CSV table of C-alpha atoms in Angstrom, one decimal:
chain,number,residue,atom,x,y,z
A,1,UNK,CA,-26.0,-23.6,-13.2
A,2,UNK,CA,-24.5,-20.9,-12.3
A,3,UNK,CA,-25.7,-16.9,-11.8
A,4,UNK,CA,-22.3,-15.4,-12.4
A,5,UNK,CA,-20.6,-14.6,-15.8
A,6,UNK,CA,-18.1,-17.0,-17.5
A,7,UNK,CA,-15.5,-14.6,-16.8
A,8,UNK,CA,-16.2,-14.5,-12.7
A,9,UNK,CA,-14.5,-17.2,-11.3
A,10,UNK,CA,-16.6,-17.3,-8.3
A,11,UNK,CA,-18.4,-14.2,-6.1
A,12,UNK,CA,-15.8,-12.8,-4.2
A,13,UNK,CA,-14.3,-10.6,-6.4
A,14,UNK,CA,-17.8,-8.7,-7.2
A,15,UNK,CA,-18.5,-8.5,-3.3
A,16,UNK,CA,-15.3,-7.8,-1.7
A,17,UNK,CA,-15.2,-3.5,-3.1
A,18,UNK,CA,-17.7,-3.2,-1.3
A,19,UNK,CA,-16.7,-3.0,2.0
A,20,UNK,CA,-14.2,-1.1,1.1
A,21,UNK,CA,-16.2,1.6,-0.4
A,22,UNK,CA,-18.4,1.5,2.7
A,23,UNK,CA,-15.7,1.6,5.2
A,24,UNK,CA,-13.7,4.3,3.7
A,25,UNK,CA,-16.8,6.4,3.7
A,26,UNK,CA,-17.5,6.0,7.4
A,27,UNK,CA,-14.4,6.4,8.3
A,28,UNK,CA,-14.7,10.2,6.4
A,29,UNK,CA,-17.8,10.5,7.7
A,30,UNK,CA,-16.8,10.0,11.2
A,31,UNK,CA,-13.7,11.8,10.9
A,32,UNK,CA,-15.3,15.2,9.6
A,33,UNK,CA,-18.1,14.6,12.6
A,34,UNK,CA,-14.9,15.2,15.1
A,35,UNK,CA,-13.2,18.1,12.9
A,36,UNK,CA,-16.6,19.9,12.7
A,37,UNK,CA,-18.4,19.8,16.0
A,38,UNK,CA,-21.6,21.3,14.2
A,39,UNK,CA,-22.0,17.9,11.8
A,40,UNK,CA,-24.4,15.9,13.5
A,41,UNK,CA,-25.4,14.0,10.0
A,42,UNK,CA,-21.8,12.8,9.6
A,43,UNK,CA,-21.6,11.6,12.9
A,44,UNK,CA,-25.1,9.7,12.1
A,45,UNK,CA,-24.1,8.4,8.7
A,46,UNK,CA,-20.7,7.2,10.4
A,47,UNK,CA,-23.2,5.2,12.6
A,48,UNK,CA,-24.9,3.9,9.5
A,49,UNK,CA,-22.2,2.9,8.0
A,50,UNK,CA,-20.0,1.0,9.7
A,51,UNK,CA,-22.4,-1.6,10.9
A,52,UNK,CA,-23.2,-2.3,6.8
A,53,UNK,CA,-19.5,-2.5,6.7
A,54,UNK,CA,-19.4,-4.9,9.0
A,55,UNK,CA,-21.7,-7.3,7.5
A,56,UNK,CA,-19.8,-6.3,4.1
A,57,UNK,CA,-16.9,-7.3,5.6
A,58,UNK,CA,-18.1,-10.9,6.7
A,59,UNK,CA,-19.8,-11.7,3.5
A,60,UNK,CA,-16.7,-11.0,1.5
A,61,UNK,CA,-14.5,-12.9,4.4
A,62,UNK,CA,-17.1,-15.9,3.9
A,63,UNK,CA,-16.8,-16.0,-0.1
A,64,UNK,CA,-13.2,-15.2,0.0
A,65,UNK,CA,-12.8,-18.3,2.1
A,66,UNK,CA,-15.1,-20.3,-0.7
A,67,UNK,CA,-13.1,-19.1,-3.6
A,68,UNK,CA,-9.6,-20.2,-2.2
A,69,UNK,CA,-11.1,-23.6,-2.7
A,70,UNK,CA,-12.6,-22.6,-6.6
A,71,UNK,CA,-9.7,-21.6,-8.0
A,72,UNK,CA,-6.1,-21.9,-9.4
A,73,UNK,CA,-3.5,-21.3,-6.6
A,74,UNK,CA,0.3,-21.6,-7.6
A,75,UNK,CA,2.8,-23.0,-5.4
A,76,UNK,CA,4.4,-19.9,-4.3
A,77,UNK,CA,0.9,-17.7,-3.8
A,78,UNK,CA,-0.2,-20.1,-0.7
A,79,UNK,CA,2.1,-18.2,1.7
A,80,UNK,CA,0.6,-15.3,0.5
A,81,UNK,CA,-3.1,-16.6,0.3
A,82,UNK,CA,-2.7,-17.5,4.2
A,83,UNK,CA,-1.1,-14.3,4.8
A,84,UNK,CA,-4.2,-13.1,3.1
A,85,UNK,CA,-6.8,-14.4,4.6
A,86,UNK,CA,-5.1,-14.2,8.4
A,87,UNK,CA,-5.9,-10.2,7.6
A,88,UNK,CA,-9.0,-10.5,6.3
A,89,UNK,CA,-10.2,-12.3,9.6
A,90,UNK,CA,-8.7,-10.1,11.8
A,91,UNK,CA,-9.8,-7.2,9.5
A,92,UNK,CA,-13.2,-8.5,9.9
A,93,UNK,CA,-13.2,-8.6,13.9
A,94,UNK,CA,-12.2,-5.4,14.0
A,95,UNK,CA,-14.7,-4.1,11.5
A,96,UNK,CA,-17.3,-5.7,13.9
A,97,UNK,CA,-16.0,-4.6,16.8
A,98,UNK,CA,-16.1,-0.9,15.9
A,99,UNK,CA,-19.4,-1.1,14.3
A,100,UNK,CA,-20.4,-3.1,18.1
A,101,UNK,CA,-18.8,0.3,19.5
A,102,UNK,CA,-20.2,2.3,16.9
A,103,UNK,CA,-23.9,1.3,17.7
A,104,UNK,CA,-23.4,1.1,21.4
A,105,UNK,CA,-22.1,4.9,21.4
A,106,UNK,CA,-25.2,5.9,19.2
A,107,UNK,CA,-27.5,4.3,21.6
A,108,UNK,CA,-26.7,6.3,24.6
A,109,UNK,CA,-28.5,8.7,26.0
A,110,UNK,CA,-25.8,11.0,27.1
A,111,UNK,CA,-23.9,13.3,24.8
A,112,UNK,CA,-21.0,11.4,23.8
A,113,UNK,CA,-17.9,12.7,25.3
A,114,UNK,CA,-15.5,14.4,22.9
A,115,UNK,CA,-12.5,11.7,24.1
A,116,UNK,CA,-14.9,8.5,23.6
A,117,UNK,CA,-15.3,9.9,20.0
A,118,UNK,CA,-11.7,10.0,19.2
A,119,UNK,CA,-10.9,6.9,20.5
A,120,UNK,CA,-13.8,4.9,18.4
A,121,UNK,CA,-12.6,7.1,15.2
A,122,UNK,CA,-8.8,5.8,15.7
A,123,UNK,CA,-9.9,2.3,16.3
A,124,UNK,CA,-11.8,3.0,12.6
A,125,UNK,CA,-8.8,4.2,11.0
A,126,UNK,CA,-6.7,0.9,12.7
A,127,UNK,CA,-9.6,-0.8,11.1
A,128,UNK,CA,-8.7,1.0,8.0
A,129,UNK,CA,-5.2,0.3,8.0
A,130,UNK,CA,-5.9,-3.4,8.8
A,131,UNK,CA,-7.9,-3.6,5.4
A,132,UNK,CA,-5.2,-1.8,3.6
A,133,UNK,CA,-3.2,-4.8,4.4
A,134,UNK,CA,-5.7,-7.2,3.8
A,135,UNK,CA,-6.4,-5.6,0.2
A,136,UNK,CA,-2.6,-5.5,-0.4
A,137,UNK,CA,-2.1,-9.0,-0.4
A,138,UNK,CA,-5.5,-9.9,-2.8
A,139,UNK,CA,-3.8,-7.7,-5.0
A,140,UNK,CA,-0.7,-9.6,-4.9
A,141,UNK,CA,-2.6,-13.1,-5.4
A,142,UNK,CA,-3.9,-11.4,-8.5
A,143,UNK,CA,-1.8,-9.0,-10.3
A,144,UNK,CA,1.6,-10.8,-9.2
A,145,UNK,CA,-0.1,-14.9,-9.3
A,146,UNK,CA,-2.7,-14.4,-11.4
A,147,UNK,CA,-4.8,-16.9,-8.8
A,148,UNK,CA,-9.1,-16.1,-10.2
A,149,UNK,CA,-7.1,-14.6,-13.5
A,150,UNK,CA,-8.5,-17.0,-16.4
A,151,UNK,CA,-5.0,-18.1,-18.5
A,152,UNK,CA,-3.0,-17.1,-16.3
A,153,UNK,CA,-0.3,-19.2,-17.4
A,154,UNK,CA,-0.2,-18.0,-20.6
A,155,UNK,CA,1.8,-15.3,-19.5
């Protein structure tokens, strides 16, 4: 007995978009905090959102691993699936590293030097770019190869 609707092959497609939205919001808050030096709340929001995005990325990665074994994957899609898995792992690791750094910086007593804030924001943008690469490969699996789509072979 499953709690998922019949049209959902597994939980991955329901969960995978959450870390994307949270991480984009965190990067926007982070960059806004850098641009407007008095925007302390944006910096706090970014420090709050990064760990949530990292936790959701871990969940998305783990559900993606499970999903790969529950859906029909056409032979031509296996290389893209492998690339998607590799990019997802690298992206998740980047999310976790940036989040840990942000938490460390948020706990500092001294004011954070602007140079360090810029480096952290650059690392977050790098993780966001890795997320784009991961998402592009995931989208190819669904839209080009029909992975996880009911009646994909009836096209």
